[in-house]
mmCIF file of C-alpha atoms and ligand atoms in Angstrom:
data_model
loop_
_atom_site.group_PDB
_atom_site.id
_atom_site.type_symbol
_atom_site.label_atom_id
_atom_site.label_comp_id
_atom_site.label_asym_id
_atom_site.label_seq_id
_atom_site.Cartn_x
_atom_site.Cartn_y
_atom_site.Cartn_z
ATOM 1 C CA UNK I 8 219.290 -0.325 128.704
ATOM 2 C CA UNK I 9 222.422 1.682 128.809
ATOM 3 C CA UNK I 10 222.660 3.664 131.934
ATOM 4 C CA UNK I 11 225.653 6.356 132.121
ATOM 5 C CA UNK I 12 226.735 8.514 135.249
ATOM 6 C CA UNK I 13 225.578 11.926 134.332
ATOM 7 C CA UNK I 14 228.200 14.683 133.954
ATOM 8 C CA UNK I 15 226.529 16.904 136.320
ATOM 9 C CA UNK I 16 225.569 14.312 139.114
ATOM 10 C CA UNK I 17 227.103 15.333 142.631
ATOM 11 C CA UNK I 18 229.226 12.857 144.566
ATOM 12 C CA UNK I 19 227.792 11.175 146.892
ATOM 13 C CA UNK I 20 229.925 12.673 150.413
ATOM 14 C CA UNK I 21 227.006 12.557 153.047
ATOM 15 C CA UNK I 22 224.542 10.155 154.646
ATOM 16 C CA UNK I 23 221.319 12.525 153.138
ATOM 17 C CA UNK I 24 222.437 12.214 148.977
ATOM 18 C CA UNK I 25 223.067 8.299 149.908
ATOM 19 C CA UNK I 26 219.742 7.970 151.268
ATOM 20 C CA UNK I 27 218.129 10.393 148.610
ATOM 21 C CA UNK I 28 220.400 7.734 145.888
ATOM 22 C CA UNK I 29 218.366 5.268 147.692
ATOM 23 C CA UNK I 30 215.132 6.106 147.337
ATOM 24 C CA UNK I 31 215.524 7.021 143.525
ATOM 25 C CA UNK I 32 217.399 3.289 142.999
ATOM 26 C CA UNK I 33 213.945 1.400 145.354
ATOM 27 C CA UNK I 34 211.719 3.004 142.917
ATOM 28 C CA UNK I 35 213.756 2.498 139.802
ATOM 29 C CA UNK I 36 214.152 -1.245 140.960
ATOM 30 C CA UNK I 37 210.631 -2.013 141.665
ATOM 31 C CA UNK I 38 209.103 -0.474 138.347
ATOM 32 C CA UNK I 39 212.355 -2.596 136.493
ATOM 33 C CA UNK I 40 211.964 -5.532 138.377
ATOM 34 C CA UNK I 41 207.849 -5.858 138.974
ATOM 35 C CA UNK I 42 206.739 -9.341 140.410
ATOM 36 C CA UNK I 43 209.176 -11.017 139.122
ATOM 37 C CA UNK I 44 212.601 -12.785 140.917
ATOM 38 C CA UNK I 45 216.043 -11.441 140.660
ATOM 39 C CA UNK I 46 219.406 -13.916 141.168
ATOM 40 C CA UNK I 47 222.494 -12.246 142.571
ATOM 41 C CA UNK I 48 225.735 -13.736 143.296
ATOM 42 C CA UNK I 49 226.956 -12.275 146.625
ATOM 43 C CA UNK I 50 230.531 -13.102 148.011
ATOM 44 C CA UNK I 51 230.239 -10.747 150.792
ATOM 45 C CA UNK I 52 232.273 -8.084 148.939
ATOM 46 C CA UNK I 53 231.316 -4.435 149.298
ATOM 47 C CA UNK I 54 229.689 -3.639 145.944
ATOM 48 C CA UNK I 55 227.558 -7.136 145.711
ATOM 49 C CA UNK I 56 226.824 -6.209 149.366
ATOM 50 C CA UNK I 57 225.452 -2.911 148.736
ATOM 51 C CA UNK I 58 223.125 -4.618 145.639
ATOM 52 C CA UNK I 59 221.637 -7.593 148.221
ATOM 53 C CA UNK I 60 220.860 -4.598 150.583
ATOM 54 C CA UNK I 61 219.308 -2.790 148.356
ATOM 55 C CA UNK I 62 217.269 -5.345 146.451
ATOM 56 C CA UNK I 63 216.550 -6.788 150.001
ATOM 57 C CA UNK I 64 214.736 -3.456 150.514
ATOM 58 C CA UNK I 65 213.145 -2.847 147.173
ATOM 59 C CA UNK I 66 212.074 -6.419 146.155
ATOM 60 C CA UNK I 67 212.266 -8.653 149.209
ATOM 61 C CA UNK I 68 212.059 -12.367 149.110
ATOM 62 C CA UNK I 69 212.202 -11.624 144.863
ATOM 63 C CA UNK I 70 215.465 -11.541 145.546
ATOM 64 C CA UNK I 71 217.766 -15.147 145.455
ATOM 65 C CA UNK I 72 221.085 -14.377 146.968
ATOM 66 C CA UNK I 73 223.859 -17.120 146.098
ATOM 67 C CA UNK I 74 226.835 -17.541 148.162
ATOM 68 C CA UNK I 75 229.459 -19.853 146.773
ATOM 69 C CA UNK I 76 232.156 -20.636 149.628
ATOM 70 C CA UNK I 77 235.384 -21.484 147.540
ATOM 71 C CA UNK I 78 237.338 -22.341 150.260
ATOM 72 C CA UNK I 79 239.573 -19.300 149.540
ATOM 73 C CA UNK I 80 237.631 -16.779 152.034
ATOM 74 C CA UNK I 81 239.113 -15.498 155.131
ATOM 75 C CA UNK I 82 238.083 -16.742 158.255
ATOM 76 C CA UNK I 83 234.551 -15.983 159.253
ATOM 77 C CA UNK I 84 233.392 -14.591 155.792
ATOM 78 C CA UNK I 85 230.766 -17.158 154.977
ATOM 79 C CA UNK I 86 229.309 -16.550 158.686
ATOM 80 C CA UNK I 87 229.038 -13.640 158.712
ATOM 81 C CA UNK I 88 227.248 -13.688 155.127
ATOM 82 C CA UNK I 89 224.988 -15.677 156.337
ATOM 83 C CA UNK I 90 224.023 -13.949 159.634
ATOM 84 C CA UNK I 91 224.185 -10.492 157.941
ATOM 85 C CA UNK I 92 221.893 -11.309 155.295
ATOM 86 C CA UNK I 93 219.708 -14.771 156.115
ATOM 87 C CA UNK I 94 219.163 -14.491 159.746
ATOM 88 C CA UNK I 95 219.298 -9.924 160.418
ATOM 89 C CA UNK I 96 218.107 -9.084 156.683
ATOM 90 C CA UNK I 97 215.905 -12.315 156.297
ATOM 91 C CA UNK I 98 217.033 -12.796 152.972
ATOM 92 C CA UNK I 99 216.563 -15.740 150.571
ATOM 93 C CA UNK I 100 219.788 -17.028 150.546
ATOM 94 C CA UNK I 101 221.305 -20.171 148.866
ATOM 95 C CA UNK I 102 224.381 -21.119 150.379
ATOM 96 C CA UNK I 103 227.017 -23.542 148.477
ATOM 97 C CA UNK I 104 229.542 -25.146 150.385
ATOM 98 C CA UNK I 105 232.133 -26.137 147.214
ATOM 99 C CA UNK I 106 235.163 -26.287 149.381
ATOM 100 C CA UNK I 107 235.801 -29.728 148.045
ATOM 101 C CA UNK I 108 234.757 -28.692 144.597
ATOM 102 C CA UNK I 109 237.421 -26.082 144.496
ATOM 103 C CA UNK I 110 240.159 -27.872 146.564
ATOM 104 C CA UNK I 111 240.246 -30.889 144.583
ATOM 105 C CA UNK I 112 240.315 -28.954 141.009
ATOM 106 C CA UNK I 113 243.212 -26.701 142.241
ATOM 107 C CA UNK I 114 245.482 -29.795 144.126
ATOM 108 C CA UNK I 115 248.983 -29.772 142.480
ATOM 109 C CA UNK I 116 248.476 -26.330 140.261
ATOM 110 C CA UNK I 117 251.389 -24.477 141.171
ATOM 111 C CA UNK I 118 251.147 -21.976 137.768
ATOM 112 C CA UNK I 119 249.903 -18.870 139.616
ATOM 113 C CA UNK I 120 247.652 -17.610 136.286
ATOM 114 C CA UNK I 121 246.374 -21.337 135.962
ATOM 115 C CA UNK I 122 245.232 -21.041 139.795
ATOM 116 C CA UNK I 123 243.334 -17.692 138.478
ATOM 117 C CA UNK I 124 242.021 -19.519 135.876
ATOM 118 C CA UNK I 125 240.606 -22.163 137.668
ATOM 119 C CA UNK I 126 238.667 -20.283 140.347
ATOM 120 C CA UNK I 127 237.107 -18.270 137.763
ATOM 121 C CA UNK I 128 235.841 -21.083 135.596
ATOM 122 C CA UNK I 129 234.739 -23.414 138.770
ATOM 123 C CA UNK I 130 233.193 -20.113 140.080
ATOM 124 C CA UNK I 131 230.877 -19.695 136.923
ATOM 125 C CA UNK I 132 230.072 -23.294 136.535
ATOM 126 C CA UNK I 133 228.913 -23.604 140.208
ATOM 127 C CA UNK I 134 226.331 -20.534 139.970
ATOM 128 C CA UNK I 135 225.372 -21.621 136.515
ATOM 129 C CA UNK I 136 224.293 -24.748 138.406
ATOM 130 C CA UNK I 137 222.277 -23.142 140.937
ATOM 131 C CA UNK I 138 220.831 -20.724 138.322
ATOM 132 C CA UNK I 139 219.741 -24.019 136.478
ATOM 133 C CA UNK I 140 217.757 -25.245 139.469
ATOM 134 C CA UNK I 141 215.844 -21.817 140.001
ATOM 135 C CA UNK I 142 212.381 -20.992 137.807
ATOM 136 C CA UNK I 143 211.201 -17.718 136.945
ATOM 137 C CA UNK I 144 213.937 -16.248 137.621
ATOM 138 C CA UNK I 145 214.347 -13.436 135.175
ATOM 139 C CA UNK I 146 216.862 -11.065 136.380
ATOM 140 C CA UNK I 147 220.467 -10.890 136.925
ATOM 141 C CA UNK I 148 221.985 -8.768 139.444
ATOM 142 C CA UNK I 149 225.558 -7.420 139.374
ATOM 143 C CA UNK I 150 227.733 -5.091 141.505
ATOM 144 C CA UNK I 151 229.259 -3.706 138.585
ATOM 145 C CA UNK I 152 230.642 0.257 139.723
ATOM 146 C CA UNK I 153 231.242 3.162 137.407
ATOM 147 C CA UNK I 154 235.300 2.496 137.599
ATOM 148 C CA UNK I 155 234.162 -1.224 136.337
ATOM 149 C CA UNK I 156 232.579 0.419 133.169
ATOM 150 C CA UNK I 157 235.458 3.022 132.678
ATOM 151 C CA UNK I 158 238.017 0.964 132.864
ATOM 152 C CA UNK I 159 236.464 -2.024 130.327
ATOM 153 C CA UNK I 160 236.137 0.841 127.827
ATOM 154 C CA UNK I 161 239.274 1.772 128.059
ATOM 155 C CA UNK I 162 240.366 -1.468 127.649
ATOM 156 C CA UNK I 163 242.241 -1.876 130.452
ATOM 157 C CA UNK I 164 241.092 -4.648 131.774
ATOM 158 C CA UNK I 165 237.745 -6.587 130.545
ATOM 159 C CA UNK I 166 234.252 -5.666 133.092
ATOM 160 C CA UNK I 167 234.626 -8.612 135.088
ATOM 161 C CA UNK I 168 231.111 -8.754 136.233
ATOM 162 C CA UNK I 169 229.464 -8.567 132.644
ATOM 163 C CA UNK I 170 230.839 -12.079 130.963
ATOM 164 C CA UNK I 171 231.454 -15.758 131.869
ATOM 165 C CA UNK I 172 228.564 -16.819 131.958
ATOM 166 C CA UNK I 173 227.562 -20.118 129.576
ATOM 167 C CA UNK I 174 224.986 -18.316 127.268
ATOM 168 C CA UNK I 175 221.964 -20.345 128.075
ATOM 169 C CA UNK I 176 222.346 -18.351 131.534
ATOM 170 C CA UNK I 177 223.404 -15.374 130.364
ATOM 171 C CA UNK I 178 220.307 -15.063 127.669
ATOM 172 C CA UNK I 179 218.078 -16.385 130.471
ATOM 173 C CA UNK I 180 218.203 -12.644 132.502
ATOM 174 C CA UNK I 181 218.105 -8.826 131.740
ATOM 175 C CA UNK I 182 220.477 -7.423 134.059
ATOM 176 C CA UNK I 183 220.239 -5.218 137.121
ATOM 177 C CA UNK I 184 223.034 -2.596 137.903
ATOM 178 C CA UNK I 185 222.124 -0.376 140.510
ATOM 179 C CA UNK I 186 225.337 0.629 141.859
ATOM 180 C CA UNK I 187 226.330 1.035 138.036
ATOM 181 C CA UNK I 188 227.069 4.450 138.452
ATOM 182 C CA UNK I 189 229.066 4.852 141.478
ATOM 183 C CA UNK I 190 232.401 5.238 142.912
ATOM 184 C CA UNK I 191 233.457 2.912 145.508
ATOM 185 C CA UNK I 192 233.628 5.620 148.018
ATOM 186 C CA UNK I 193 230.147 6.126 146.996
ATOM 187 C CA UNK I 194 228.965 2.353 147.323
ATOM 188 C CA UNK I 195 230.267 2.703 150.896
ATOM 189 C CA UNK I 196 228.075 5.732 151.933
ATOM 190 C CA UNK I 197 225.350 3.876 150.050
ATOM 191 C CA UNK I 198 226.083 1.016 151.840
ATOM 192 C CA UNK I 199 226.782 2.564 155.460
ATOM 193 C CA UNK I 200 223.356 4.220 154.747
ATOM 194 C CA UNK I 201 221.565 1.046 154.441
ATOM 195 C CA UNK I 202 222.718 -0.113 157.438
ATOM 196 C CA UNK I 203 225.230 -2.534 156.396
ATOM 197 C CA UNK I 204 228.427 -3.770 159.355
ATOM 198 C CA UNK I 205 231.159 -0.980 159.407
ATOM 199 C CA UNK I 206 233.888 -3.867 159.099
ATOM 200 C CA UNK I 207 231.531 -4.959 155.388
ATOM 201 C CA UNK I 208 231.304 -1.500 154.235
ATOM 202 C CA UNK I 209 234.811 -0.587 154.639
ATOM 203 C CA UNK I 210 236.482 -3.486 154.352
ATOM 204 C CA UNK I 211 240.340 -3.964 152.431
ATOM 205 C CA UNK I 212 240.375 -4.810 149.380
ATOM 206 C CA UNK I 213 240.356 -8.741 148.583
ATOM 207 C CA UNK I 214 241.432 -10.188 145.648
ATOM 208 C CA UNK I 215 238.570 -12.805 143.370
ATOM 209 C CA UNK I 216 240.898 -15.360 144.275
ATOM 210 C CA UNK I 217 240.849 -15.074 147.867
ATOM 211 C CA UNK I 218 243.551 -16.771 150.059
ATOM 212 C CA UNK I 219 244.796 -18.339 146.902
ATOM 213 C CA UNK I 220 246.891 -16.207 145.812
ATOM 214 C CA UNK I 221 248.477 -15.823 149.740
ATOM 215 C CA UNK I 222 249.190 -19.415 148.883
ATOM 216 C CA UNK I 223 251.909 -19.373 146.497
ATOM 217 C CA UNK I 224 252.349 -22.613 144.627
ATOM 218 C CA UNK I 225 250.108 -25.619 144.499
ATOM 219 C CA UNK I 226 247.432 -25.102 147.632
ATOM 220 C CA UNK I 227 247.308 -27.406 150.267
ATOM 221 C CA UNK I 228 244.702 -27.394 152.759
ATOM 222 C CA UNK I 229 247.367 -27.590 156.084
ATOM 223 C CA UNK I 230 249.012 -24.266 154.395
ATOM 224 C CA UNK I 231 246.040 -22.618 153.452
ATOM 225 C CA UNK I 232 244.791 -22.826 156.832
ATOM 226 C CA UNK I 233 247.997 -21.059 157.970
ATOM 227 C CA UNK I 234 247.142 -18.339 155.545
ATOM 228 C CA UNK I 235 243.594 -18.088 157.049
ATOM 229 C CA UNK I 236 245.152 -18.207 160.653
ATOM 230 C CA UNK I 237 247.161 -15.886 160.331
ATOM 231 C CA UNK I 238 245.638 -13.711 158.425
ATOM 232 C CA UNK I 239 242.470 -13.535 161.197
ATOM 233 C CA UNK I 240 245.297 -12.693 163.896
ATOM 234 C CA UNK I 241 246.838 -9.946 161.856
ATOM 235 C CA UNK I 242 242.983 -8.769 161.097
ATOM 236 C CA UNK I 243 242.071 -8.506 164.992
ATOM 237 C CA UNK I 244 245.641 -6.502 166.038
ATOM 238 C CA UNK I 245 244.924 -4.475 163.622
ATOM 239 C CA UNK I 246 241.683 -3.406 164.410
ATOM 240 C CA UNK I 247 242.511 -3.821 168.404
ATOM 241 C CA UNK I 248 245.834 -1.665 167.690
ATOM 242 C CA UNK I 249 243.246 1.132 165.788
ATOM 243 C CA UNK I 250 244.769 -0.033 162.389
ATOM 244 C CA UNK I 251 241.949 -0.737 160.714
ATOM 245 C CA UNK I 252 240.819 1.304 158.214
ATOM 246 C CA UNK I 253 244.016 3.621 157.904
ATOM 247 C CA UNK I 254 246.278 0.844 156.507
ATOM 248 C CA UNK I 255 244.855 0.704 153.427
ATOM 249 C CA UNK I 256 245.568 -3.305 152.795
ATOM 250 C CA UNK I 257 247.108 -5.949 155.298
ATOM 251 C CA UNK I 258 247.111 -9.864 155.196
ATOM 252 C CA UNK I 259 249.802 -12.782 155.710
ATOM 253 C CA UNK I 260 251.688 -15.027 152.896
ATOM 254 C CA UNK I 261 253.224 -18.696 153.664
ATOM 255 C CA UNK I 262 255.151 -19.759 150.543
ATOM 256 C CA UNK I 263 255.970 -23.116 149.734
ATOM 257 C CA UNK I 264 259.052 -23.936 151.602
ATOM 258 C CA UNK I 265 260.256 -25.027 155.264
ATOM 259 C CA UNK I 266 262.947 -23.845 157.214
ATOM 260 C CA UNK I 267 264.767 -25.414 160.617
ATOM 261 C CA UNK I 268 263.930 -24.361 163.913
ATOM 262 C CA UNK I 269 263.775 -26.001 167.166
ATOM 263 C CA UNK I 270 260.990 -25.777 169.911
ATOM 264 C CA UNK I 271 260.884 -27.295 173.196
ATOM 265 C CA UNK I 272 264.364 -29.105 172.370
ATOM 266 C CA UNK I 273 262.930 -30.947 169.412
ATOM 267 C CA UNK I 274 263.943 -30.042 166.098
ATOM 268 C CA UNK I 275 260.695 -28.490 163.986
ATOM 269 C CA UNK I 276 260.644 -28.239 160.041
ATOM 270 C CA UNK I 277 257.935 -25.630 159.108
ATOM 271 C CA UNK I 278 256.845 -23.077 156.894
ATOM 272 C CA UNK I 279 257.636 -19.316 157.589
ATOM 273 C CA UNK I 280 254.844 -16.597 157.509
ATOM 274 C CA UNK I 281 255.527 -13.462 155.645
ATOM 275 C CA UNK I 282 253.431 -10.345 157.129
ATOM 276 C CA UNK I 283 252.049 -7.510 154.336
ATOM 277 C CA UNK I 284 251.097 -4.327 155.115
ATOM 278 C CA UNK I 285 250.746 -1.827 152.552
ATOM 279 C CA UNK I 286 249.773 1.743 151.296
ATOM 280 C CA UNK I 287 248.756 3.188 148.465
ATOM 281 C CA UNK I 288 245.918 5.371 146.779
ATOM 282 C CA UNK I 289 246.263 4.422 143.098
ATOM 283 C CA UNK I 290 247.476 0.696 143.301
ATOM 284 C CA UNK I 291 250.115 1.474 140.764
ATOM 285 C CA UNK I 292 252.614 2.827 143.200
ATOM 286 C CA UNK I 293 252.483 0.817 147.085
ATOM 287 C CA UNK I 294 254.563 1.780 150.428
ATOM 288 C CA UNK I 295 255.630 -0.261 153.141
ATOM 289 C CA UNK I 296 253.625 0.447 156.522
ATOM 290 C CA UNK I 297 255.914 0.371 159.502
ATOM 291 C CA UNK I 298 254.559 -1.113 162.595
ATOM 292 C CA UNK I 299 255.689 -0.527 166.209
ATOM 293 C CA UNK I 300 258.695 -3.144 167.351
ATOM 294 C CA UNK I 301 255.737 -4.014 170.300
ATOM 295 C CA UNK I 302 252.868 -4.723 167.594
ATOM 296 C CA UNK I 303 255.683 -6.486 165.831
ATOM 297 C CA UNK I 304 256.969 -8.852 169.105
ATOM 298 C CA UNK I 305 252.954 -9.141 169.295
ATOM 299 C CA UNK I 306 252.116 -10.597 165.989
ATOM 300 C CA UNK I 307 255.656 -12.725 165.766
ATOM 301 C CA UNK I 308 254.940 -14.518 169.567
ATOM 302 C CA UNK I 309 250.847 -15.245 168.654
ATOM 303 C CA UNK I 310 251.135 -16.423 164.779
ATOM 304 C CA UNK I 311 253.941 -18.530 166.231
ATOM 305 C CA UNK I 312 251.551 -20.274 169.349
ATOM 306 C CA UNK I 313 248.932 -20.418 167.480
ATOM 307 C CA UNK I 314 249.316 -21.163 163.807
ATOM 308 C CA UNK I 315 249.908 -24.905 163.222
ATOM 309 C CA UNK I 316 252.979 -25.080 160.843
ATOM 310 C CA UNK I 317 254.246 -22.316 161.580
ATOM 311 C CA UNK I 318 258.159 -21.288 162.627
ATOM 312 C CA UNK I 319 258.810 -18.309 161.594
ATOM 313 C CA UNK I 320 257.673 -14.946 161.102
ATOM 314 C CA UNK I 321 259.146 -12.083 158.479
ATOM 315 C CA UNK I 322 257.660 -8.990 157.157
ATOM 316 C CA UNK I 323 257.692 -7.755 153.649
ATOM 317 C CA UNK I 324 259.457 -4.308 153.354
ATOM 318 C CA UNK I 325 259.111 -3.978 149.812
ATOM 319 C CA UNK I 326 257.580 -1.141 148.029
ATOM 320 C CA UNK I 327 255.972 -1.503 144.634
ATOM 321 C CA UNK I 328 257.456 -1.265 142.529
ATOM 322 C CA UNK I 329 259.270 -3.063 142.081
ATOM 323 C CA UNK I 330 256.810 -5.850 144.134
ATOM 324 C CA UNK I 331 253.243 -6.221 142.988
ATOM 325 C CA UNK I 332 250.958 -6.286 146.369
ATOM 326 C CA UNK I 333 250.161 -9.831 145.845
ATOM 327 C CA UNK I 334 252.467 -12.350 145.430
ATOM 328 C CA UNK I 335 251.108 -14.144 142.583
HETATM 329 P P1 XMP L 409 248.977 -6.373 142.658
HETATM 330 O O1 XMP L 409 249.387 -7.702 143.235
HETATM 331 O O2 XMP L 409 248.662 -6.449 141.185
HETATM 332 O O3 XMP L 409 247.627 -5.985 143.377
HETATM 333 O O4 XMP L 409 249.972 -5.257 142.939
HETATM 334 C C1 XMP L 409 246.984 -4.744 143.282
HETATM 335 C C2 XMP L 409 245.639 -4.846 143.964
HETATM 336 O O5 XMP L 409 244.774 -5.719 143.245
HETATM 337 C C3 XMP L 409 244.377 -6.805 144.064
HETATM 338 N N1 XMP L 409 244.439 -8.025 143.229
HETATM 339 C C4 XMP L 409 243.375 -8.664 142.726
HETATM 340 N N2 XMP L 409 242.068 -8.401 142.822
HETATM 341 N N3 XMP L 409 241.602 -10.296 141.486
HETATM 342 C C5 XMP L 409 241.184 -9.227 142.196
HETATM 343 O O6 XMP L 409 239.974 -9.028 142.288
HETATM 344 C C6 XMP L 409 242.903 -10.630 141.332
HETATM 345 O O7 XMP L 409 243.237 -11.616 140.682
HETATM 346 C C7 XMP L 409 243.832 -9.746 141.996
HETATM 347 N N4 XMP L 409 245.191 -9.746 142.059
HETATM 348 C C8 XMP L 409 245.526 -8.667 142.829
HETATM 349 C C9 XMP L 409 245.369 -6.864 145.195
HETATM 350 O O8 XMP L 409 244.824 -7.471 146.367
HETATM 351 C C10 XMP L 409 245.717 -5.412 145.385
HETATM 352 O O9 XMP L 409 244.735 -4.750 146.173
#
């Protein structure tokens, strides 16, 4: 069933349309969805967030919530997945540790779109597998949002929640949008609303590939941890330093290659860490956030002590363009 935004709905801008959203979407869910189960695939994102929340509320244990950890998540994402939504939300959630899985597949890729290509595809094929092993499941739950549809007709870039998967899954489940015809800013009232953790609803924006991508070159677990280190230090000054949520996307990068230094007397060969922060309210166009010389000496001193690897700190004054955000 196709399901458009109306032309005359009102934004969603305070806590009383959210909830009154939320009503309409329980009932609309529960006369959709009846007695029967509904799968979603929840990476702890905003919009698949918002869905498990809802369909938490409106269907209960219906719901099967599948979390595939990739390996490529920043630190403390798959905990706090699972405490959010198995242990405060009771949820039924299926957790699938393919760290290995993914690791292995990606060892010695260096070709950044080939890296894309293989997340995706490993992705698919490890929630078709746990699809395969549910019954009666008849639904399929996405966290498409109205920008998701708009853009795909445009043809801007294909609806990258609607395809992938192998068509015995995909002819397997009717699927359930309910956040189909929001904004993001509206998916975060939604999802502030429901109760969700301030630092879920509003997090930055994180690419499908994950740490990946911070990775540059063929990933190795030693420098991906560096990424994931250094990233979680950069996360906590941030919000300690009353960054969060005003710089609008932040996160370290350790490319492939060492440099000299020398610690304690002894000679050291490691990588450097590159430090992002970045601006911006259309993507297309990014500026360079300039932090205080003592958040600076902050960051340099503790990613130095306490990442393993690492010698060497720098920080990315770029703009975009002529940079892209990412560096793959
Ligand atoms: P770029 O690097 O293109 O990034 O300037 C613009 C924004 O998009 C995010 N990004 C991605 N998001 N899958 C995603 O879901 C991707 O492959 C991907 N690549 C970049 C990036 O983090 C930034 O916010």
């Amino acid at each position: 069933m196709e399901i458009r935004r109306p032309e005359t709905m009102e934004r969603i801008t305070t806590k009383a349309l959210a909830e009154a959203f939320i009503e309409e979407q329980l009932q609309a869910l529960r006369s959709q969805i009846g007695d029967k189960k509904v799968l979603l695939a929840l990476s702890g994102g905003v919009d698949s967030s918002v869905v498990a929340a809802l369909l938490i509320k409106a269907v209960g244990q219906q719901l099967v919530c599948v979390h595939v950890n990739h390996g490529l998540l920043r630190k403390g994402e798959p905990e706090q997945v699972i405490k959010v939504f198995r242990d405060e939300m009771n949820a039924n959630l299926i957790y699938v540790d393919a760290v290995d899985r993914f690791l292995d597949k990606l060892a010695g890729v260096s070709d950044p779109e080939q890296k894309r290509h293989i997340i995706g595809e490993e992705f698919i094929d490890v929630f078709a597998e746990e699809a395969r092993k549910l019954d009666g499941v008849e639904f399929l739950a996405q966290g498409t949002i109205w920008p998701d549809i708009l853009e795909s007709e445009a043809g801007i870039k294909a609806h990258h929640n609607a395809g992938g998967l192998p068509e015995d899954i995909a002819s397997r489940f009717e699927l359930v949008e309910p956040v189909r015809i929001l904004f993001k800013d509206e998916v975060r009232m939604v999802g502030d609303a429901l109760g969700l953790p301030a630092n879920m609803v509003y997090r930055q924006p994180f690419p499908g590939p994950g740490l990946g991508v911070r990775c540059p070159g063929a990933i190795t677990r030693d420098r991906l941890e560096a990424v994931r280190e250094s990233d979680a230090i950069l996360r906590e000054e941030f919000a300690k330093n009353g960054l969060e949520g005003k710089v609008w996307q932040y996160f370290t990068v350790v490319p492939d290659f060492k440099s000299t230094g020398v610690k304690n007397g002894q000679r050291t060969f490691d990588w450097p860490c590159i430090i992002r922060a970045i601006n911006t309210t259309d993507v297309m166009e990014v500026t360079v956030e300039h932090l205080s010389a003592e958040l600076m000496d902050h960051l340099v001193s503790r990613i130095l002590t306490e990442v393993p690897g690492i010698n060497r700190v720098l920080y990315d004054f770029t703009p975009k363009p002529p940079a892209t955000v990412e560096y793959e």
